[in-house]
Coordinates of C-alpha atoms and ligand atoms in Angstrom, one line a residue:
Chain A
X1 CA -10.1 52.5 -8.7
X2 CA -6.3 52.4 -8.8
X3 CA -3.1 52.8 -10.7
X4 CA -1.6 49.7 -12.1
X5 CA 1.9 49.4 -13.7
X6 CA 2.6 46.4 -15.7
X7 CA 6.2 45.5 -16.5
X8 CA 7.2 49.1 -17.1
X9 CA 10.6 49.7 -18.6
X10 CA 12.2 53.1 -19.4
X11 CA 15.5 53.7 -21.2
X12 CA 17.0 57.2 -21.3
X13 CA 18.7 58.3 -24.6
X14 CA 17.9 55.0 -26.3
X15 CA 20.3 53.8 -28.9
X16 CA 23.0 56.4 -28.1
X17 CA 26.3 56.2 -26.3
X18 CA 24.6 57.5 -23.2
X19 CA 21.9 54.9 -22.9
X20 CA 20.7 54.3 -19.4
X21 CA 18.0 51.9 -18.3
X22 CA 16.3 53.9 -15.5
X23 CA 13.3 51.5 -14.9
X24 CA 13.4 47.7 -15.1
X25 CA 10.2 45.7 -15.3
X26 CA 8.3 47.7 -12.7
X27 CA 5.0 46.1 -11.7
X28 CA 3.0 47.9 -9.0
X29 CA -0.6 48.4 -7.9
X30 CA -1.5 51.6 -6.2
X31 CA -4.9 51.5 -4.4
X32 CA -7.1 54.5 -3.8
X33 CA -6.5 56.3 -0.6
X34 CA -3.1 54.8 0.2
X35 CA -0.2 56.9 1.6
X36 CA 2.8 55.5 -0.1
X37 CA 6.5 56.4 0.4
X38 CA 9.1 55.8 -2.2
X39 CA 12.8 55.7 -1.1
X40 CA 16.0 54.8 -2.9
X41 CA 19.5 56.1 -3.3
X42 CA 20.1 58.9 -5.8
X43 CA 19.7 57.8 -9.4
X44 CA 17.6 54.7 -8.4
X45 CA 14.8 55.9 -10.7
X46 CA 12.3 57.4 -8.3
X47 CA 11.7 60.6 -10.3
X48 CA 11.6 58.7 -13.5
X49 CA 9.0 56.3 -12.0
X50 CA 6.6 59.0 -10.8
X51 CA 6.7 60.9 -14.0
X52 CA 5.2 57.8 -15.6
X53 CA 2.2 57.9 -13.4
X54 CA 0.7 61.0 -14.9
X55 CA 1.8 60.2 -18.5
X56 CA 4.6 62.8 -18.7
X57 CA 7.0 60.2 -19.7
X58 CA 6.1 57.4 -22.0
X59 CA 7.3 53.9 -21.0
X60 CA 9.7 52.3 -23.4
X61 CA 7.7 49.1 -22.9
X62 CA 5.0 48.0 -20.6
X63 CA 1.5 49.3 -19.7
X64 CA 0.1 51.8 -17.2
X65 CA -3.6 51.7 -16.3
X66 CA -5.5 54.5 -14.4
X67 CA -8.8 53.2 -13.0
X68 CA -8.8 50.4 -15.5
X69 CA -8.0 52.5 -18.5
X70 CA -4.8 52.2 -20.5
X71 CA -3.3 55.6 -20.4
X72 CA -1.4 55.0 -23.6
X73 CA -4.7 54.5 -25.5
X74 CA -5.3 56.7 -28.5
X75 CA -8.4 58.3 -27.1
X76 CA -7.4 58.5 -23.5
X77 CA -6.9 62.1 -22.5
X78 CA -3.5 62.5 -20.8
X79 CA -4.3 66.2 -20.4
X80 CA -7.2 65.2 -18.1
X81 CA -5.1 62.6 -16.4
X82 CA -2.6 65.3 -15.3
X83 CA -5.4 67.0 -13.5
X84 CA -6.3 63.8 -11.6
X85 CA -2.8 62.7 -10.9
X86 CA -1.1 65.9 -9.5
X87 CA 2.7 65.9 -9.6
X88 CA 4.8 68.2 -7.6
X89 CA 8.4 68.1 -9.0
X90 CA 11.7 68.1 -7.1
X91 CA 12.5 71.8 -6.6
X92 CA 9.1 72.9 -7.9
X93 CA 9.8 76.6 -7.1
X94 CA 11.4 76.8 -10.5
X95 CA 8.1 76.6 -12.3
X96 CA 6.6 79.8 -10.9
X97 CA 6.1 82.5 -13.5
X98 CA 3.1 84.7 -12.8
X99 CA 3.2 88.2 -11.5
X100 CA 1.4 87.3 -8.3
X101 CA 1.3 84.1 -6.2
X102 CA -2.5 84.0 -6.5
X103 CA -2.4 84.2 -10.3
X104 CA 0.3 81.4 -10.4
X105 CA -1.9 79.1 -8.4
X106 CA -4.8 79.8 -10.7
X107 CA -2.8 78.5 -13.7
X108 CA -3.6 74.9 -13.1
X109 CA -7.4 75.2 -12.8
X110 CA -7.5 77.6 -15.7
X111 CA -5.8 75.1 -17.9
X112 CA -8.4 72.5 -16.8
X113 CA -11.0 74.9 -18.4
X114 CA -12.6 76.3 -15.3
X115 CA -13.8 79.9 -15.5
X116 CA -12.0 82.7 -13.7
X117 CA -14.3 82.6 -10.6
X118 CA -14.1 78.9 -10.1
X119 CA -10.3 78.9 -10.7
X120 CA -9.9 81.6 -8.1
X121 CA -12.0 79.7 -5.6
X122 CA -9.9 76.7 -6.0
X123 CA -6.7 78.7 -5.7
X124 CA -8.1 80.2 -2.6
X125 CA -8.8 76.8 -1.0
X126 CA -5.4 75.5 -2.1
X127 CA -3.4 78.3 -0.7
X128 CA -5.3 78.0 2.5
X129 CA -4.6 74.3 2.8
X130 CA -0.8 74.8 2.4
X131 CA -0.8 77.4 5.2
X132 CA 0.6 80.4 3.4
X133 CA -0.4 83.6 5.2
X134 CA -2.9 85.7 3.2
X135 CA -0.8 88.9 3.1
X136 CA 1.6 87.1 0.8
X137 CA -0.9 86.1 -1.8
X138 CA -0.7 89.2 -4.0
X139 CA 3.1 89.5 -3.9
X140 CA 5.4 88.4 -6.6
X141 CA 6.3 84.7 -6.2
X142 CA 10.0 85.6 -6.6
X143 CA 10.1 87.6 -3.4
X144 CA 9.4 84.5 -1.3
X145 CA 11.8 82.3 0.6
X146 CA 12.6 78.8 -0.7
X147 CA 10.2 77.1 1.7
X148 CA 7.4 79.5 0.9
X149 CA 7.9 79.1 -2.8
X150 CA 7.7 75.3 -2.3
X151 CA 4.3 75.8 -0.6
X152 CA 3.0 77.9 -3.5
X153 CA 4.1 75.3 -5.9
X154 CA 2.3 72.6 -4.0
X155 CA -0.8 74.8 -3.9
X156 CA -0.5 75.2 -7.6
X157 CA -1.0 71.4 -8.0
X158 CA -3.5 71.1 -5.2
X159 CA -5.7 73.7 -6.9
X160 CA -6.4 71.2 -9.7
X161 CA -8.0 69.1 -7.0
X162 CA -6.2 65.9 -8.0
X163 CA -7.3 62.4 -6.8
X164 CA -3.7 61.4 -6.4
X165 CA -1.0 63.7 -5.2
X166 CA 2.6 62.8 -5.9
X167 CA 5.4 64.8 -4.2
X168 CA 9.0 64.4 -5.3
X169 CA 11.2 65.2 -2.3
X170 CA 8.9 68.1 -1.2
X171 CA 11.1 68.8 1.8
X172 CA 14.6 68.8 0.2
X173 CA 16.5 71.9 1.4
X174 CA 13.9 72.9 4.0
X175 CA 14.5 73.5 7.8
X176 CA 13.1 70.9 10.2
X177 CA 10.1 73.1 11.1
X178 CA 9.2 73.8 7.5
X179 CA 9.6 70.1 6.7
X180 CA 7.2 69.0 9.4
X181 CA 4.7 71.7 8.5
X182 CA 4.5 70.7 4.9
X183 CA 4.3 67.0 5.7
X184 CA 1.7 67.5 8.4
X185 CA -0.4 69.4 5.9
X186 CA -0.1 66.6 3.3
X187 CA -1.0 64.0 5.9
X188 CA -4.0 66.1 6.8
X189 CA -5.1 66.3 3.2
X190 CA -4.7 62.6 3.0
X191 CA -7.0 62.1 5.9
X192 CA -9.6 64.7 5.2
X193 CA -10.0 64.1 1.5
X194 CA -9.0 60.5 1.2
X195 CA -6.4 61.7 -1.2
X196 CA -3.9 59.1 -2.5
X197 CA -0.5 60.4 -1.7
X198 CA 2.9 59.2 -3.0
X199 CA 5.8 60.7 -1.3
X200 CA 9.3 60.4 -2.6
X201 CA 11.8 61.1 0.2
X202 CA 15.4 60.6 1.4
X203 CA 14.4 60.8 5.0
X204 CA 13.7 57.5 6.6
X205 CA 12.3 59.2 9.7
X206 CA 9.8 61.1 7.5
X207 CA 8.5 58.0 5.7
X208 CA 8.4 56.0 8.9
X209 CA 6.3 58.6 10.5
X210 CA 3.8 59.2 7.7
X211 CA 3.4 56.5 5.2
X212 CA 1.4 53.3 5.3
X213 CA 3.3 51.5 2.6
X214 CA 6.9 51.8 1.5
X215 CA 8.4 51.1 -1.9
X216 CA 12.2 50.8 -2.0
X217 CA 13.8 51.4 -5.4
X218 CA 17.2 50.1 -6.3
X219 CA 18.9 50.6 -9.6
X220 CA 15.6 50.8 -11.5
X221 CA 13.8 48.0 -9.9
X222 CA 11.6 47.6 -6.8
X223 CA 13.6 46.0 -4.0
X224 CA 11.0 46.0 -1.2
X225 CA 7.3 46.8 -1.1
X226 CA 5.5 46.6 2.2
X227 CA 4.7 48.4 5.4
X228 CA 7.5 50.5 6.9
X229 CA 7.9 48.0 9.6
X230 CA 8.4 45.1 7.2
X231 CA 10.8 47.1 5.0
X232 CA 12.9 48.4 7.9
X233 CA 13.3 45.0 9.4
X234 CA 15.6 44.3 6.4
X235 CA 17.8 47.1 7.5
X236 CA 21.0 45.2 6.7
X237 CA 19.9 44.7 3.1
X238 CA 18.9 48.4 3.0
X239 CA 22.4 49.4 4.1
X240 CA 23.9 47.4 1.3
X241 CA 22.1 49.5 -1.2
X242 CA 23.1 52.8 0.3
X243 CA 20.0 53.3 2.5
X244 CA 19.3 52.9 6.2
X245 CA 16.6 52.4 8.7
X246 CA 15.4 55.2 11.0
X247 CA 17.8 56.0 13.8
X248 CA 15.4 54.7 16.4
X249 CA 15.4 51.2 14.8
X250 CA 19.1 51.0 15.4
X251 CA 18.7 52.2 18.9
X252 CA 16.1 49.5 19.6
X253 CA 18.3 46.8 18.1
X254 CA 21.1 47.9 20.3
X255 CA 18.9 47.8 23.3
X256 CA 17.8 44.3 22.5
X257 CA 21.4 43.3 22.1
X258 CA 22.1 44.4 25.6
X259 CA 19.3 42.3 26.9
X260 CA 16.4 44.7 27.1
X261 CA 13.0 43.2 26.1
X262 CA 12.0 45.8 23.6
X263 CA 10.5 45.5 20.1
X264 CA 13.2 45.6 17.5
X265 CA 10.8 46.7 14.8
X266 CA 9.9 50.1 16.1
X267 CA 10.4 52.7 13.4
X268 CA 9.0 55.9 15.0
X269 CA 9.8 57.7 18.2
X270 CA 6.3 57.1 19.5
X271 CA 6.6 53.4 19.1
X272 CA 10.0 53.3 20.5
X273 CA 8.9 55.2 23.6
X274 CA 6.0 53.0 24.1
X275 CA 8.0 49.8 23.7
X276 CA 10.7 51.0 26.1
X277 CA 8.3 52.1 28.7
X278 CA 6.6 48.7 28.5
X279 CA 9.9 46.9 28.9
X280 CA 10.5 48.8 32.1
X281 CA 7.0 48.2 33.3
X282 CA 7.4 44.4 32.8
X283 CA 10.6 44.5 34.7
X284 CA 8.7 46.0 37.6
X285 CA 11.0 48.9 37.9
X286 CA 9.6 52.3 38.8
X287 CA 9.5 54.8 35.9
X288 CA 10.2 58.4 36.4
Chain B
X1 CA 12.6 65.2 -27.5
X2 CA 14.9 68.2 -27.3
X3 CA 17.7 65.9 -26.4
X4 CA 17.7 64.3 -29.8
X5 CA 19.7 67.2 -31.3
X6 CA 23.0 65.5 -32.1
X7 CA 24.6 68.2 -34.2
X8 CA 27.6 69.6 -32.4
X9 CA 27.6 67.0 -29.7
X10 CA 30.6 65.0 -28.5
X11 CA 30.5 61.2 -28.9
X12 CA 32.9 59.4 -26.6
X13 CA 34.9 56.6 -28.3
X14 CA 38.4 55.4 -28.6
X15 CA 39.6 56.3 -32.0
X16 CA 42.6 57.8 -33.8
X17 CA 40.6 61.0 -34.4
X18 CA 39.6 61.3 -30.8
X19 CA 43.3 61.2 -29.9
X20 CA 44.4 63.9 -32.3
X21 CA 45.2 67.4 -31.1
X22 CA 42.2 69.8 -31.6
X23 CA 44.4 72.2 -33.6
X24 CA 45.2 69.5 -36.1
X25 CA 41.5 68.7 -36.4
X26 CA 40.6 72.3 -36.8
X27 CA 43.1 72.8 -39.5
X28 CA 42.0 69.6 -41.3
X29 CA 38.4 70.6 -41.1
X30 CA 39.2 74.1 -42.5
X31 CA 41.1 72.6 -45.4
X32 CA 38.4 70.0 -46.0
X33 CA 35.8 72.8 -46.2
X34 CA 37.9 74.7 -48.7
X35 CA 38.4 71.6 -50.7
X36 CA 34.7 71.1 -50.9
X37 CA 34.4 74.4 -52.8
X38 CA 37.5 73.8 -54.9
X39 CA 36.9 70.3 -56.2
X40 CA 35.6 69.8 -59.7
X41 CA 34.3 67.0 -61.8
X42 CA 34.0 63.3 -61.1
X43 CA 37.6 62.6 -60.1
X44 CA 37.6 65.5 -57.6
X45 CA 34.3 64.2 -56.3
X46 CA 35.7 60.7 -55.9
X47 CA 38.6 62.0 -53.9
X48 CA 36.5 64.2 -51.6
X49 CA 34.0 61.3 -51.0
X50 CA 36.8 58.8 -50.3
X51 CA 38.4 61.2 -47.8
X52 CA 35.1 61.7 -46.0
X53 CA 34.4 57.9 -45.9
X54 CA 37.8 57.2 -44.5
X55 CA 37.4 59.8 -41.8
X56 CA 33.9 58.5 -40.9
X57 CA 35.3 55.0 -40.6
X58 CA 38.3 56.2 -38.5
X59 CA 36.1 58.1 -36.1
X60 CA 34.3 55.0 -34.9
X61 CA 31.1 57.1 -34.5
X62 CA 28.1 55.1 -35.7
X63 CA 27.0 56.4 -39.1
X64 CA 23.4 56.5 -38.2
X65 CA 24.2 58.8 -35.3
X66 CA 25.9 61.2 -37.6
X67 CA 23.1 61.2 -40.2
X68 CA 20.6 62.1 -37.4
X69 CA 22.4 65.5 -37.3
X70 CA 21.4 66.0 -40.9
X71 CA 17.7 66.2 -40.1
X72 CA 18.2 69.7 -38.7
X73 CA 19.3 71.0 -42.1
X74 CA 16.7 69.3 -44.3
X75 CA 14.9 72.6 -44.9
X76 CA 18.1 74.4 -45.9
X77 CA 18.9 71.6 -48.3
X78 CA 15.5 71.8 -49.9
X79 CA 15.6 75.5 -50.3
X80 CA 19.1 75.3 -51.8
X81 CA 18.0 72.6 -54.2
X82 CA 14.9 74.4 -55.3
X83 CA 16.7 77.7 -56.0
X84 CA 19.4 76.1 -57.9
X85 CA 17.0 74.0 -59.8
X86 CA 14.9 76.8 -61.1
X87 CA 17.2 79.8 -61.2
X88 CA 20.1 78.5 -63.2
X89 CA 20.0 79.6 -66.8
X90 CA 20.8 77.1 -69.5
X91 CA 19.4 74.4 -71.7
X92 CA 15.8 73.7 -70.6
X93 CA 14.6 70.1 -70.1
X94 CA 11.3 70.9 -68.6
X95 CA 9.2 74.0 -68.6
X96 CA 6.2 74.7 -66.5
X97 CA 4.5 78.1 -66.8
X98 CA 7.3 80.6 -66.1
X99 CA 9.5 78.1 -64.3
X100 CA 11.9 76.0 -66.2
X101 CA 14.3 73.3 -65.1
X102 CA 17.6 73.3 -66.9
X103 CA 20.2 70.6 -67.3
X104 CA 22.7 72.9 -65.6
X105 CA 20.3 73.6 -62.8
X106 CA 19.9 70.0 -62.1
X107 CA 23.6 69.5 -62.0
X108 CA 24.1 72.6 -59.8
X109 CA 21.4 71.5 -57.4
X110 CA 22.8 68.1 -57.1
X111 CA 26.4 69.3 -56.4
X112 CA 25.2 72.0 -54.0
X113 CA 23.2 69.5 -51.9
X114 CA 26.1 67.1 -51.8
X115 CA 28.4 69.9 -50.9
X116 CA 26.2 71.0 -48.0
X117 CA 25.8 67.4 -46.7
X118 CA 29.5 66.8 -46.9
X119 CA 30.1 70.1 -45.1
X120 CA 27.9 69.2 -42.3
X121 CA 29.2 65.7 -42.0
X122 CA 32.8 66.9 -42.1
X123 CA 32.3 69.5 -39.5
X124 CA 30.2 67.3 -37.3
X125 CA 33.0 64.8 -37.2
X126 CA 35.1 67.6 -35.6
X127 CA 32.6 68.2 -32.9
X128 CA 31.7 64.5 -32.4
X129 CA 35.3 63.6 -31.8
X130 CA 36.4 66.7 -29.8
X131 CA 35.1 67.7 -26.4
X132 CA 33.9 71.3 -26.3
X133 CA 36.8 72.1 -23.9
X134 CA 39.4 70.7 -26.2
X135 CA 37.8 72.6 -29.1
X136 CA 38.0 76.0 -27.4
X137 CA 41.5 75.2 -26.1
X138 CA 42.5 74.5 -29.7
X139 CA 40.8 77.7 -30.9
X140 CA 42.4 79.8 -28.3
X141 CA 45.9 78.4 -29.0
X142 CA 45.6 78.8 -32.8
X143 CA 44.3 82.3 -32.4
X144 CA 47.0 83.4 -30.0
X145 CA 48.8 85.5 -32.5
X146 CA 45.7 87.8 -32.8
X147 CA 46.4 88.9 -29.2
X148 CA 49.1 91.1 -30.6
X149 CA 46.5 93.2 -32.4
X150 CA 44.4 93.4 -29.2
X151 CA 41.8 90.8 -30.0
X152 CA 40.7 89.4 -26.6
X153 CA 41.3 85.8 -27.6
X154 CA 41.2 84.2 -24.2
X155 CA 38.0 86.0 -23.3
X156 CA 36.3 84.9 -26.5
X157 CA 37.4 81.3 -26.0
X158 CA 36.2 81.4 -22.4
X159 CA 32.8 82.8 -23.6
X160 CA 32.6 80.1 -26.2
X161 CA 33.3 77.3 -23.8
X162 CA 30.8 78.6 -21.3
X163 CA 28.2 79.0 -24.0
X164 CA 28.8 75.5 -25.2
X165 CA 28.6 74.1 -21.7
X166 CA 25.3 75.9 -21.1
X167 CA 23.5 74.5 -24.1
X168 CA 22.8 71.1 -22.6
X169 CA 22.1 72.6 -19.3
X170 CA 19.5 74.9 -20.7
X171 CA 18.0 72.1 -22.8
X172 CA 17.7 70.1 -19.7
X173 CA 16.2 73.0 -17.8
X174 CA 13.7 73.6 -20.6
X175 CA 12.7 70.0 -20.5
X176 CA 12.2 70.1 -16.7
X177 CA 10.1 73.3 -16.7
X178 CA 8.1 72.1 -19.6
X179 CA 7.2 69.0 -17.7
X180 CA 6.4 70.9 -14.6
X181 CA 4.0 73.1 -16.5
X182 CA 2.5 70.1 -18.4
X183 CA 1.8 68.6 -15.0
X184 CA -0.2 71.7 -14.2
X185 CA -2.2 71.2 -17.4
X186 CA -0.3 73.6 -19.7
X187 CA -0.8 73.0 -23.4
X188 CA 2.1 73.9 -25.7
X189 CA 0.8 72.3 -28.9
X190 CA -2.7 73.2 -29.8
X191 CA -4.3 76.5 -30.8
X192 CA -3.4 79.2 -33.3
X193 CA -0.2 81.0 -33.5
X194 CA -1.1 83.7 -31.0
X195 CA -2.3 81.1 -28.5
X196 CA 0.9 79.1 -28.9
X197 CA 3.0 82.2 -28.4
X198 CA 1.1 83.0 -25.3
X199 CA 1.5 79.4 -24.0
X200 CA 5.3 79.9 -24.1
X201 CA 5.1 82.5 -21.3
X202 CA 5.0 79.9 -18.5
X203 CA 8.0 78.3 -20.1
X204 CA 10.1 81.3 -20.9
X205 CA 9.8 83.3 -17.7
X206 CA 11.2 80.5 -15.4
X207 CA 13.8 79.7 -18.1
X208 CA 15.1 83.2 -18.2
X209 CA 15.1 83.5 -14.5
X210 CA 17.0 80.3 -14.1
X211 CA 19.5 81.2 -16.8
X212 CA 20.2 84.6 -15.1
X213 CA 20.5 82.8 -11.7
X214 CA 23.0 80.3 -13.2
X215 CA 25.0 83.0 -14.9
X216 CA 25.2 84.9 -11.7
X217 CA 26.2 81.8 -9.7
X218 CA 28.9 80.9 -12.2
X219 CA 30.3 84.4 -12.2
X220 CA 30.5 84.2 -8.4
X221 CA 32.1 80.8 -8.4
X222 CA 34.7 81.9 -10.9
X223 CA 35.5 85.0 -8.9
X224 CA 35.7 82.9 -5.7
X225 CA 38.3 80.8 -7.4
X226 CA 40.3 83.9 -8.3
X227 CA 39.6 83.9 -12.0
X228 CA 41.0 87.1 -13.5
X229 CA 41.2 86.5 -17.2
X230 CA 43.8 85.0 -19.4
X231 CA 47.0 86.8 -18.2
X232 CA 49.5 84.4 -16.8
X233 CA 47.0 81.6 -16.6
X234 CA 48.4 78.1 -17.1
X235 CA 46.6 75.0 -18.3
X236 CA 46.1 71.8 -16.5
X237 CA 46.3 69.9 -19.7
X238 CA 48.5 72.0 -22.1
X239 CA 48.0 71.0 -25.8
X240 CA 51.0 69.2 -27.2
X241 CA 51.5 67.9 -30.7
X242 CA 52.4 64.3 -31.0
X243 CA 53.8 62.2 -33.8
X244 CA 50.2 61.2 -34.8
X245 CA 49.5 64.9 -35.5
X246 CA 52.5 65.2 -37.8
X247 CA 51.3 62.2 -39.8
X248 CA 47.8 63.7 -39.9
X249 CA 49.0 67.1 -41.1
X250 CA 51.0 65.4 -43.9
X251 CA 47.9 63.3 -45.0
X252 CA 45.7 66.4 -45.0
X253 CA 48.1 68.5 -47.0
X254 CA 48.6 65.7 -49.5
X255 CA 44.8 65.4 -49.8
X256 CA 44.5 69.1 -50.4
X257 CA 47.2 69.1 -53.0
X258 CA 45.5 66.4 -54.9
X259 CA 42.2 68.2 -54.9
X260 CA 43.9 71.4 -56.2
X261 CA 45.9 69.5 -58.8
X262 CA 42.7 67.8 -60.1
X263 CA 41.1 71.3 -60.3
X264 CA 44.0 72.8 -62.2
X265 CA 44.9 69.9 -64.5
Ligands
ATP301 N1 17.1 63.4 -18.5 C1 17.9 62.3 -18.3 N2 18.7 61.9 -19.3 C2 19.4 60.8 -19.2 N3 19.5 60.1 -18.1 C3 18.8 60.5 -17.0 C4 17.9 61.6 -17.1 N4 17.3 61.8 -15.9 C5 17.7 60.8 -15.2 N5 18.6 60.0 -15.8 C6 19.2 58.8 -15.3 O1 18.2 57.9 -14.9 C7 18.5 57.3 -13.6 C8 17.4 57.5 -12.7 O2 17.2 58.9 -12.4 P1 16.1 59.5 -11.5 O3 16.1 61.0 -11.7 O4 14.8 58.8 -11.7 O5 16.7 59.2 -10.0 P2 16.1 59.6 -8.6 O6 15.9 58.3 -7.9 O7 15.0 60.5 -8.7 O8 17.4 60.3 -7.9 P3 17.4 61.5 -6.9 O9 17.2 60.9 -5.5 O10 18.8 62.1 -7.0 O11 16.3 62.5 -7.3 C9 19.8 57.9 -13.2 O12 20.8 56.9 -13.4 C10 20.0 59.1 -14.0 O13 21.4 59.3 -14.3
MG302 MG1 14.7 62.5 -8.2

């Protein structure tokens, strides 16, 4: 069970003066239960790529297979696919429309054909799992703050109980606390339900902390694909395409330059701390 | 899907027409439209067609791109053709029940359809070669005299340019919201009319909200930059006639004179 992309190309406004090739020969295999990060400079094609995964955009050429089935097949139901591959858009708060938050979250399951009771049960579970306090549930979604709206929108997709959850910059414009809360919740869902998660992000710290596999997009193609450690070890190449490694990676490299025996590959604070403490311990110096 | 509407869109290219002053182009388009309703007979038709072909060639806009804009008016063309075909009295060539097709009707229908196609092509050349900003600038300047009789020319022009600017933004927004709702399993296509109308709610509510928010933001931004209407406002790129425009005016007037002369003679 997996998603396979085979030489996917996508061209915006084909055959006009504004033609742009947003995806170039993308071939990927996404396994079940992976936690994948997608990074890339603005306009590198991240949003375009993920909209192909649930069949919202149709590749100009190439094939996409969901669990072995060609999603462009005549008798493949893309409507059902969208329930299985849940996509939360960049700035999803603009999709809220119902009179109450609870009703808005029910929209997805209702579209899937569940009866009112089942839909409400799913909405209930979803709203719980994004951590929105219950006294908000019956208010209008337009009275919420940006971060709260974001949670409601994520709940709206979670309520469909997807097998794959795709989040396009879920934390853009949120404060550090809100950002950590949302990402922690996503990580929890990934662990508890074996949910496949694809996270598009501009924050190297976030992807280093959460994801197991990192895909780097550059001008419509995949530049790197590997564990965060592997990818961030190419930090010079990353810089040349407008990206960077996490701050701690730079710190560790600087420490090494000055003769300290630490791992240059550390990408998260935890790893860095561990490695530095070890370096001190080996030197036999007391640590305070 | 929604993006494929080409009517009224600007097509960037380096051509003589792109370089002309918008006022010149407005005047030329106006005269061309009038000429379409003035011309008569085969010679007139030849002149009008030749002029259109010349302008299309000069504009350097791909012909296929222009024709795509015609798709939008196919229905109007059909209705016009049908009405002319059946409702023109004259010598019948074909009768069916109470309907009859006359020779005159056939002729009228043909001419009317050609007129409409030429009209659309002619005016789309104006919008294809002129940016919306230039267009409203041109309109504002040509209408300036109306200010004397208290027509708020500047305000109308500003409203037009904002409206034109908002069309692509709203189309993009519609596209985005539609996709977001599709991702939540919305269905905009199947079902009867009532169900279809109902399925528009998840699209229209966010669209209206975002349109109001944008309008509000824009008003704020304009105020923050001290916008206070047209009084005493200068332009960053004032319109100026050049020699090219003079030549264009002469050609257009000569063309118009020829069409009139053919009509009278
Ligand atoms: N609707 C559209 N019409 C035409 N071109 C588009 C459209 N959407 C995106 N593009 C172009 O496609 C390319 C990829 O865009 P995409 O939105 O996938 O980038 P992104 O990596 O998601 O960027 P960001 O980080 O800013 O969200 C860009 O060059 C962009 O200009
Ligand atoms: Mg994006």
